[in-house]
Coordinates of C-alpha atoms and ligand atoms in Angstrom, one line a residue:
M1 CA -94.2 15.9 -88.8
I2 CA -90.7 15.0 -87.6
S3 CA -89.2 11.6 -88.0
P4 CA -85.7 10.6 -87.4
A5 CA -83.0 9.6 -89.8
S6 CA -82.8 5.9 -90.4
H7 CA -80.9 4.2 -87.6
A8 CA -79.3 2.0 -89.9
S9 CA -77.1 5.0 -91.1
V10 CA -75.5 5.2 -87.6
P11 CA -72.5 3.0 -87.5
D12 CA -72.2 0.7 -84.6
S13 CA -68.7 2.0 -83.8
A14 CA -70.2 5.5 -83.1
I15 CA -72.3 3.9 -80.4
V16 CA -69.6 2.9 -78.0
G17 CA -67.5 5.5 -76.1
T18 CA -68.2 8.6 -78.5
G19 CA -71.7 9.2 -77.3
L20 CA -74.6 7.8 -79.3
G21 CA -75.1 8.2 -82.8
G22 CA -74.6 10.5 -85.7
C23 CA -76.5 13.2 -87.3
P24 CA -79.0 12.3 -89.8
A25 CA -79.1 14.0 -93.4
A26 CA -82.2 16.3 -93.8
L27 CA -85.4 14.5 -93.6
G28 CA -86.3 15.0 -97.1
A29 CA -88.5 12.3 -98.3
R30 CA -88.5 10.1 -95.2
D31 CA -91.7 8.7 -93.8
P32 CA -93.9 11.7 -93.4
L33 CA -96.0 9.4 -91.0
G34 CA -93.1 9.0 -88.6
V35 CA -94.5 10.5 -85.4
L36 CA -92.1 12.0 -82.8
D37 CA -92.9 10.3 -79.4
L38 CA -90.8 12.2 -76.8
F39 CA -91.7 9.0 -74.2
S40 CA -91.2 6.2 -76.9
D41 CA -88.4 3.8 -76.1
D42 CA -86.9 4.7 -79.6
F43 CA -86.5 8.3 -78.7
V44 CA -85.2 7.7 -75.1
R45 CA -82.8 5.0 -76.3
D46 CA -81.3 7.2 -79.2
P47 CA -82.7 10.7 -79.1
Y48 CA -79.9 12.0 -81.4
P49 CA -81.2 11.5 -84.9
W50 CA -84.5 13.0 -83.6
L51 CA -82.8 16.0 -82.1
A52 CA -80.6 16.6 -85.2
A53 CA -83.7 16.3 -87.4
L54 CA -85.4 18.9 -85.1
R55 CA -82.6 21.3 -85.4
S56 CA -82.3 21.2 -89.0
E57 CA -85.9 20.9 -90.1
S58 CA -88.1 22.2 -87.7
P59 CA -86.0 24.0 -84.7
V60 CA -89.1 25.5 -83.2
H61 CA -91.5 22.6 -83.6
H62 CA -95.1 22.4 -82.3
D63 CA -95.4 18.8 -80.8
A64 CA -99.0 17.8 -81.1
A65 CA -99.1 14.9 -78.6
T66 CA -97.9 17.2 -75.5
G67 CA -98.7 20.7 -76.9
L68 CA -95.3 21.7 -76.3
W69 CA -93.3 23.8 -78.6
L70 CA -89.9 22.1 -79.0
V71 CA -86.8 24.4 -79.3
S72 CA -83.6 22.6 -80.3
R73 CA -80.9 24.9 -81.6
Y74 CA -78.4 26.2 -79.1
D75 CA -78.9 30.0 -80.0
D76 CA -82.5 29.7 -79.7
V77 CA -82.6 27.8 -76.2
R78 CA -79.9 30.2 -74.9
R79 CA -81.8 33.3 -76.0
V80 CA -85.2 31.9 -74.3
L81 CA -83.4 31.2 -70.9
L82 CA -81.7 34.8 -70.9
D83 CA -84.9 36.6 -71.6
A84 CA -86.8 36.4 -68.4
A85 CA -89.3 39.2 -69.3
V86 CA -90.8 37.4 -72.3
F87 CA -90.0 33.9 -71.2
H88 CA -91.6 33.0 -67.7
P89 CA -90.6 29.9 -65.6
D90 CA -94.1 29.5 -64.3
N91 CA -94.8 26.2 -65.9
A92 CA -91.7 24.5 -65.0
L93 CA -93.0 22.0 -62.5
R94 CA -96.5 21.5 -63.9
A95 CA -97.5 17.8 -64.3
V96 CA -96.8 16.6 -67.8
T97 CA -99.5 14.1 -67.7
P98 CA -102.6 15.8 -66.3
L99 CA -103.6 14.7 -62.9
P100 CA -107.0 13.0 -62.6
V101 CA -109.5 14.0 -59.6
A102 CA -108.8 10.8 -57.7
V103 CA -105.0 11.7 -58.0
L104 CA -105.5 15.3 -57.0
R105 CA -107.7 14.1 -54.1
V106 CA -104.7 12.0 -52.8
L107 CA -102.4 15.0 -53.0
A108 CA -105.1 17.4 -51.3
R109 CA -105.2 15.0 -48.5
A110 CA -101.7 15.6 -47.8
G111 CA -102.1 19.3 -48.2
F112 CA -100.0 19.3 -51.3
T113 CA -99.4 22.7 -52.8
L114 CA -96.4 24.0 -54.8
P115 CA -96.6 27.9 -54.8
P116 CA -93.8 29.7 -56.7
A117 CA -90.3 29.2 -54.9
L118 CA -87.5 28.7 -57.1
A119 CA -87.6 27.1 -60.5
N120 CA -91.2 28.0 -61.1
N121 CA -90.9 31.4 -59.5
G122 CA -90.9 34.5 -62.0
T123 CA -91.9 36.9 -59.1
P124 CA -89.8 39.4 -57.0
S125 CA -89.5 36.8 -54.1
H126 CA -87.3 34.6 -56.3
A127 CA -84.0 36.5 -56.1
G128 CA -84.0 36.3 -52.4
L129 CA -85.0 32.7 -52.1
R130 CA -82.4 31.8 -54.6
R131 CA -79.8 33.4 -52.4
V132 CA -80.8 31.1 -49.4
V133 CA -80.0 28.3 -51.7
T134 CA -76.6 29.5 -53.3
R135 CA -75.2 30.3 -49.7
F136 CA -75.3 26.4 -49.2
F137 CA -73.7 25.6 -52.4
N138 CA -71.2 28.4 -53.2
A139 CA -67.6 27.4 -54.5
E140 CA -66.1 27.7 -51.0
R141 CA -68.9 25.4 -49.5
V142 CA -68.4 22.9 -52.2
T143 CA -64.6 23.0 -51.9
A144 CA -64.8 22.4 -48.3
A145 CA -67.2 19.4 -48.9
V146 CA -64.7 17.5 -51.0
P147 CA -63.1 15.5 -48.0
M148 CA -66.7 14.5 -47.0
I149 CA -67.8 13.6 -50.6
R150 CA -64.7 11.4 -50.8
R151 CA -65.2 9.6 -47.5
V152 CA -68.9 8.9 -48.5
A153 CA -67.9 7.7 -51.9
E154 CA -65.3 5.5 -50.4
E155 CA -67.4 4.0 -47.8
L156 CA -69.9 3.1 -50.5
L157 CA -67.3 1.8 -52.8
E158 CA -65.9 -0.6 -50.0
R159 CA -69.5 -2.3 -50.0
A160 CA -69.4 -2.6 -53.7
R161 CA -65.9 -4.0 -53.5
S162 CA -67.1 -6.6 -50.9
E163 CA -69.9 -7.6 -53.3
L164 CA -67.8 -7.9 -56.1
D165 CA -65.3 -10.1 -54.2
A166 CA -68.2 -12.2 -53.0
T167 CA -70.3 -12.4 -56.2
S168 CA -68.1 -11.1 -59.1
R169 CA -70.7 -8.6 -59.9
C170 CA -72.1 -5.3 -58.6
E171 CA -74.8 -2.9 -59.6
L172 CA -73.5 0.7 -59.4
F173 CA -76.4 2.9 -59.9
T174 CA -78.5 1.8 -56.9
S175 CA -75.5 0.9 -54.6
F176 CA -73.4 4.0 -55.4
A177 CA -74.6 6.7 -58.0
Q178 CA -77.9 7.2 -56.4
V179 CA -76.9 7.0 -52.8
L180 CA -73.9 9.2 -52.8
P181 CA -75.6 12.6 -53.8
C182 CA -78.5 11.9 -51.5
R183 CA -76.0 11.3 -48.5
V184 CA -73.9 14.5 -49.5
L185 CA -77.2 16.6 -49.7
M186 CA -78.3 15.4 -46.2
E187 CA -74.9 16.7 -44.9
L188 CA -74.7 19.8 -46.5
L189 CA -78.4 20.8 -45.9
G190 CA -78.6 19.3 -42.4
I191 CA -81.4 16.9 -43.3
D192 CA -82.1 14.3 -40.6
G193 CA -84.9 12.2 -39.3
V194 CA -85.3 10.3 -42.6
A195 CA -83.4 7.3 -44.1
P196 CA -81.6 8.2 -47.4
A197 CA -83.5 5.3 -49.1
T198 CA -86.7 7.1 -48.1
L199 CA -85.6 10.2 -49.6
I200 CA -84.7 8.6 -52.9
R201 CA -87.9 6.9 -53.0
W202 CA -89.8 10.1 -52.4
S203 CA -87.8 11.9 -55.0
D204 CA -87.9 9.3 -57.7
A205 CA -91.8 9.2 -57.2
S206 CA -92.0 12.9 -57.5
L207 CA -90.1 12.8 -60.7
E208 CA -92.2 10.3 -62.5
L209 CA -95.5 11.9 -61.3
F210 CA -94.6 15.4 -62.5
W211 CA -92.6 14.5 -65.6
G212 CA -93.5 10.9 -66.5
R213 CA -96.4 9.2 -68.4
P214 CA -97.8 7.0 -65.6
A215 CA -101.2 5.2 -66.0
L216 CA -103.9 6.0 -63.4
E217 CA -103.1 3.3 -60.9
R218 CA -99.3 4.1 -61.0
Q219 CA -100.2 8.0 -60.6
L220 CA -102.3 6.9 -57.5
E221 CA -99.5 4.9 -56.0
L222 CA -96.9 7.8 -56.8
A223 CA -99.3 10.4 -55.2
E224 CA -99.2 8.5 -52.0
S225 CA -95.4 8.8 -51.7
V226 CA -95.3 12.3 -53.0
G227 CA -98.0 13.3 -50.4
E228 CA -95.9 11.6 -47.6
F229 CA -92.8 13.5 -48.6
H230 CA -94.9 16.8 -48.6
Q231 CA -96.5 15.9 -45.3
W232 CA -92.9 15.2 -43.8
L233 CA -91.7 18.5 -45.1
T234 CA -94.5 20.2 -43.9
D235 CA -93.8 18.7 -40.2
T236 CA -90.2 19.6 -40.4
V237 CA -90.9 23.2 -41.6
R238 CA -93.7 23.8 -39.1
G239 CA -92.2 21.9 -36.3
G240 CA -89.7 24.7 -35.8
T241 CA -87.0 22.5 -34.2
A242 CA -84.6 22.5 -37.3
P243 CA -81.0 23.7 -36.4
P244 CA -80.3 27.2 -37.3
S245 CA -77.4 26.1 -39.5
S246 CA -79.7 23.8 -41.7
F247 CA -81.6 24.6 -44.9
V248 CA -85.0 24.7 -43.2
G249 CA -83.4 26.9 -40.4
A250 CA -82.1 29.2 -43.1
L251 CA -85.5 29.5 -44.7
A252 CA -87.2 30.3 -41.1
R253 CA -84.9 33.4 -40.9
H254 CA -85.5 34.4 -44.6
R255 CA -87.5 37.7 -45.1
L256 CA -89.5 38.5 -48.3
P257 CA -88.9 41.7 -50.3
G258 CA -91.5 43.4 -48.1
G259 CA -89.7 42.3 -44.7
E260 CA -92.3 39.7 -43.9
P261 CA -91.3 35.9 -43.0
L262 CA -91.6 33.4 -45.4
D263 CA -95.0 31.5 -45.2
A264 CA -94.8 27.7 -44.5
E265 CA -96.1 26.5 -47.9
T266 CA -93.4 28.4 -49.9
A267 CA -90.7 27.0 -47.4
V268 CA -91.9 23.6 -48.0
A269 CA -92.0 24.2 -51.9
A270 CA -88.4 25.4 -51.7
C271 CA -87.3 22.2 -49.9
F272 CA -89.5 20.1 -52.1
F273 CA -87.5 21.1 -55.2
V274 CA -84.2 21.5 -53.7
F275 CA -84.2 18.0 -51.9
I276 CA -85.2 16.6 -55.4
A277 CA -82.9 18.7 -57.5
G278 CA -80.2 18.4 -55.3
Q279 CA -79.8 14.5 -55.5
S280 CA -81.8 12.7 -58.2
T281 CA -80.2 14.8 -61.2
T282 CA -76.8 14.1 -59.8
G283 CA -77.3 10.5 -59.1
Q284 CA -78.5 10.2 -62.8
L285 CA -75.5 12.3 -64.1
L286 CA -73.2 9.8 -62.0
A287 CA -74.8 6.8 -63.8
T288 CA -74.1 8.1 -67.3
V289 CA -70.7 9.2 -66.4
L290 CA -69.8 5.7 -65.0
Q291 CA -71.6 3.9 -67.9
R292 CA -69.9 5.9 -70.7
G293 CA -66.6 6.0 -68.7
L294 CA -66.5 2.2 -68.5
T295 CA -67.1 1.8 -72.3
E296 CA -64.6 4.5 -73.5
P297 CA -61.5 2.8 -74.4
G298 CA -58.7 3.7 -72.0
L299 CA -60.6 6.0 -69.7
W300 CA -61.1 3.9 -66.8
Q301 CA -57.4 3.1 -66.7
R302 CA -56.4 6.7 -66.7
V303 CA -58.9 8.7 -65.0
A304 CA -57.9 8.2 -61.5
R305 CA -54.2 9.5 -62.1
Q306 CA -54.4 12.0 -65.0
T307 CA -55.2 15.4 -63.6
G308 CA -58.3 17.1 -64.8
L309 CA -59.4 14.1 -67.0
A310 CA -62.4 13.2 -64.6
E311 CA -63.7 16.9 -64.7
A312 CA -63.5 17.1 -68.4
W313 CA -65.2 13.8 -69.0
V314 CA -68.0 14.7 -66.7
E315 CA -68.3 18.0 -68.7
E316 CA -68.5 16.1 -72.1
V317 CA -71.3 14.0 -70.5
L318 CA -73.2 17.1 -69.4
R319 CA -73.0 18.4 -73.0
R320 CA -73.7 15.3 -74.8
E321 CA -75.9 13.2 -72.6
P322 CA -77.2 15.5 -69.6
P323 CA -79.5 14.0 -67.0
V324 CA -81.8 17.1 -67.3
T325 CA -82.8 16.7 -71.2
T326 CA -85.3 19.4 -71.3
W327 CA -86.7 22.3 -69.3
R328 CA -89.9 24.4 -69.8
R329 CA -90.7 28.1 -70.1
I330 CA -94.1 29.9 -71.1
T331 CA -94.5 33.1 -73.2
A332 CA -95.7 36.1 -71.3
R333 CA -96.9 37.7 -74.6
A334 CA -96.9 36.9 -78.2
T335 CA -93.4 36.7 -79.6
E336 CA -91.0 34.9 -81.9
V337 CA -88.4 32.4 -81.6
G338 CA -86.1 31.3 -84.6
G339 CA -88.4 32.9 -87.0
V340 CA -91.4 31.2 -85.6
S341 CA -94.4 33.3 -84.2
L342 CA -95.7 32.2 -80.8
P343 CA -98.8 33.4 -79.2
A344 CA -99.0 34.5 -75.6
G345 CA -99.3 31.5 -73.4
A346 CA -97.1 29.2 -75.7
Q347 CA -95.4 26.4 -73.6
L348 CA -91.8 25.8 -74.7
L349 CA -89.9 22.7 -74.2
L350 CA -86.1 23.7 -74.4
M351 CA -84.1 20.6 -75.7
L352 CA -81.0 21.1 -73.5
Q353 CA -79.6 17.7 -74.8
G354 CA -80.2 18.8 -78.2
S355 CA -78.6 22.1 -77.7
G356 CA -75.3 20.3 -76.4
S357 CA -75.2 18.4 -79.8
D358 CA -75.6 21.7 -82.1
P359 CA -72.8 21.2 -84.6
E360 CA -72.8 25.1 -85.1
I361 CA -71.4 25.3 -81.5
F362 CA -69.8 22.0 -80.7
P363 CA -68.0 20.6 -83.9
D364 CA -68.2 16.8 -84.0
P365 CA -70.8 16.6 -81.4
E366 CA -71.1 12.8 -81.2
R367 CA -67.4 12.6 -80.2
M368 CA -66.5 12.9 -76.5
R369 CA -63.6 15.3 -77.0
P370 CA -62.4 16.1 -73.2
H371 CA -60.2 18.7 -74.8
R372 CA -62.9 21.0 -76.7
T373 CA -62.0 24.6 -76.2
N374 CA -65.6 25.4 -75.3
I375 CA -66.3 22.5 -73.1
R376 CA -68.2 24.4 -70.4
H377 CA -70.4 26.3 -72.8
H378 CA -73.3 23.7 -72.8
L379 CA -76.6 24.4 -71.3
A380 CA -77.0 21.4 -69.2
F381 CA -77.6 23.7 -66.1
G382 CA -79.5 26.3 -68.0
V383 CA -78.3 29.9 -68.1
G384 CA -79.5 33.3 -66.8
R385 CA -81.6 34.1 -63.8
H386 CA -82.5 30.6 -62.8
R387 CA -79.3 29.0 -63.8
C388 CA -78.7 25.8 -61.5
P389 CA -77.2 26.9 -58.3
G390 CA -76.1 23.3 -57.6
A391 CA -73.8 23.2 -60.7
S392 CA -70.5 23.4 -58.8
L393 CA -71.7 20.7 -56.3
A394 CA -73.2 18.3 -59.2
R395 CA -69.7 18.7 -61.2
T396 CA -67.5 18.0 -58.1
E397 CA -69.4 15.1 -56.9
A398 CA -69.4 13.5 -60.3
A399 CA -65.6 14.0 -60.9
V400 CA -64.8 12.8 -57.2
A401 CA -67.1 9.8 -57.6
L402 CA -65.6 8.7 -61.1
R403 CA -62.0 9.1 -59.7
A404 CA -62.8 7.1 -56.6
A405 CA -64.7 4.3 -58.6
A406 CA -62.0 4.0 -61.2
D407 CA -59.4 4.0 -58.4
R408 CA -61.0 1.3 -56.2
L409 CA -62.5 -0.9 -58.8
P410 CA -59.8 -0.8 -61.3
E411 CA -60.5 -4.2 -62.8
V412 CA -64.2 -4.0 -63.4
R413 CA -66.0 -3.8 -66.8
L414 CA -69.5 -3.2 -67.9
E415 CA -71.7 -6.3 -68.0
Q416 CA -72.3 -7.3 -71.6
G417 CA -75.2 -5.5 -73.0
G418 CA -74.7 -2.7 -70.1
T419 CA -75.2 0.1 -72.5
E420 CA -78.7 -1.3 -73.1
S421 CA -79.7 -1.2 -69.6
P422 CA -83.3 0.1 -68.7
M423 CA -83.6 3.7 -68.8
L424 CA -85.1 6.5 -67.0
D425 CA -87.5 7.9 -69.6
L426 CA -89.2 11.0 -68.2
L427 CA -89.9 14.1 -70.3
S428 CA -87.0 16.1 -68.6
F429 CA -84.9 13.4 -67.1
R430 CA -82.9 10.6 -68.9
A431 CA -80.3 8.2 -67.5
P432 CA -79.4 4.4 -67.2
L433 CA -81.2 2.8 -64.2
R434 CA -78.5 0.0 -64.0
V435 CA -74.7 0.1 -64.2
T436 CA -73.7 -3.4 -63.6
V437 CA -70.2 -4.3 -63.6
L438 CA -68.4 -7.6 -63.3
R439 CA -64.8 -8.4 -62.7
Ligands
HEM501 C1 -76.1 17.2 -62.8 C2 -77.0 17.6 -61.8 C3 -77.8 18.8 -62.2 C4 -78.4 19.2 -63.4 C5 -78.0 18.8 -64.8 C6 -79.3 20.4 -63.1 C7 -80.0 21.2 -64.1 C8 -80.8 22.2 -63.8 C9 -81.5 22.9 -64.6 C10 -81.5 22.6 -66.3 C11 -82.1 24.0 -64.1 C12 -83.2 24.9 -64.6 C13 -82.4 26.2 -65.1 C14 -83.2 27.2 -65.7 O1 -84.4 27.3 -65.4 O2 -82.6 28.3 -66.3 C15 -81.9 23.8 -62.6 C16 -82.5 24.7 -61.6 C17 -82.1 24.5 -60.3 N1 -81.3 23.3 -59.7 FE1 -80.1 21.8 -60.6 N2 -79.2 20.5 -61.7 C18 -78.4 19.7 -61.1 C19 -78.0 19.5 -59.8 C20 -78.6 20.3 -58.9 C21 -78.1 20.3 -57.5 C22 -76.9 19.4 -56.8 C23 -79.0 21.2 -56.7 C24 -78.9 21.6 -55.5 C25 -78.0 21.2 -54.4 C26 -79.8 21.8 -57.7 C27 -80.6 22.8 -57.5 C28 -81.3 23.7 -58.4 C29 -82.2 24.7 -58.1 C30 -82.6 25.0 -56.7 C31 -82.7 25.3 -59.2 C32 -83.7 26.5 -59.5 C33 -82.9 27.5 -59.4 C34 -83.6 28.9 -59.6 O3 -84.9 28.7 -60.1 O4 -83.2 30.0 -59.4 N3 -79.6 21.2 -59.0 N4 -81.0 22.8 -62.4

């Protein structure tokens, strides 16, 4: 069994501004009954001692609670992601908490299905569908979108400014970090006929239902929202009125490897994933970038003026504290990872966050060092065939947002206790849910 190093061994000074925690020594004689719980407050608040213990003591570790094999060393995670023949993505979107019949019934009523489309697609249709996505988010498109991203950021920050002037406080997660990526995605993909707040609610509900540990009553509530989202996507795809320049329009023109058009279920599944992945993860990244940026000595004062500092800060947050903390694969046949034999059908949980703190690759991993030579070598966006096609957009949005916030709200500070704010605590997603600032 895995237990973390004593938290008492982590100096408080290591917590503010340098990323959390420090690496524990080997587990040695520590409490053998300490049980790793990936959903516990303990793990979510400070996963670093646990991740270090996993890397050093049990780098391919069977977690009895979830049935997943946790892979935590950088080299192992990278190898798995690059070997698409042995490690399939089919389990990427499976519900972590089994969905009881009553919940399945709610989803079925809305016609909910998720056939392989993007992240969960290891079939020959993947490459073509992925190309539809990458065309919307390639480097030129992202560069051309910068003025729009800046305009939306400044509009939202103007409102934050008014709130600060009126009340001396403002919460930047729900008013800024969450809304900016949603508005940007809607512009880039030509999404209309829905309010950003609704899209955010649907997206959050989907993440919690599939990656959380909700009780039955909550699952039922979430399933209603997810069903509503799916139904709306189905109506949009089947309605056939989406402009040709929109993402839905591009999917309608897409042809599968055999030349046949895409079926509506797969088109909906592609939209379902992209509409969630394209905004929630970036909102989470922004929340951490802002929270950490506000507590790093001197950063907030310099970041708007010093060329490249915002980009480098975003990169270090992606390495040390990424929003997508884990990702799944399943073995196609019996194999071995890190010297551990795995049967066919073994479900792997790749600890992306743990890989970014692997001292073999990133010296002094607990320190935020915007001048690391290998600053972009982290695996926060995956690698290989399924590598995130939104990486460039997410990086750009986060840097633009950080610079704009530091420029427009130069005098703010994080509310006392702000680093202890409630956290999003899903199996694969982690971020502060509040970034309250005062002046
Ligand atoms: C900070 C923000 C983001 C993070 C950390 C992130 C992370 C990831 C990760 C870890 C994967 C899985 C990679 C793999 O299986 O090898 C992925 C896949 C994907 N992401 Fe992102 N993502 C982010 C933002 C975005 C954005 C903005 C978009 C779209 C605009 C997007 C769209 C996708 C899609 C479509 C896939 C599936 C790709 C495929 O299977 O070929 N993501 N992302």
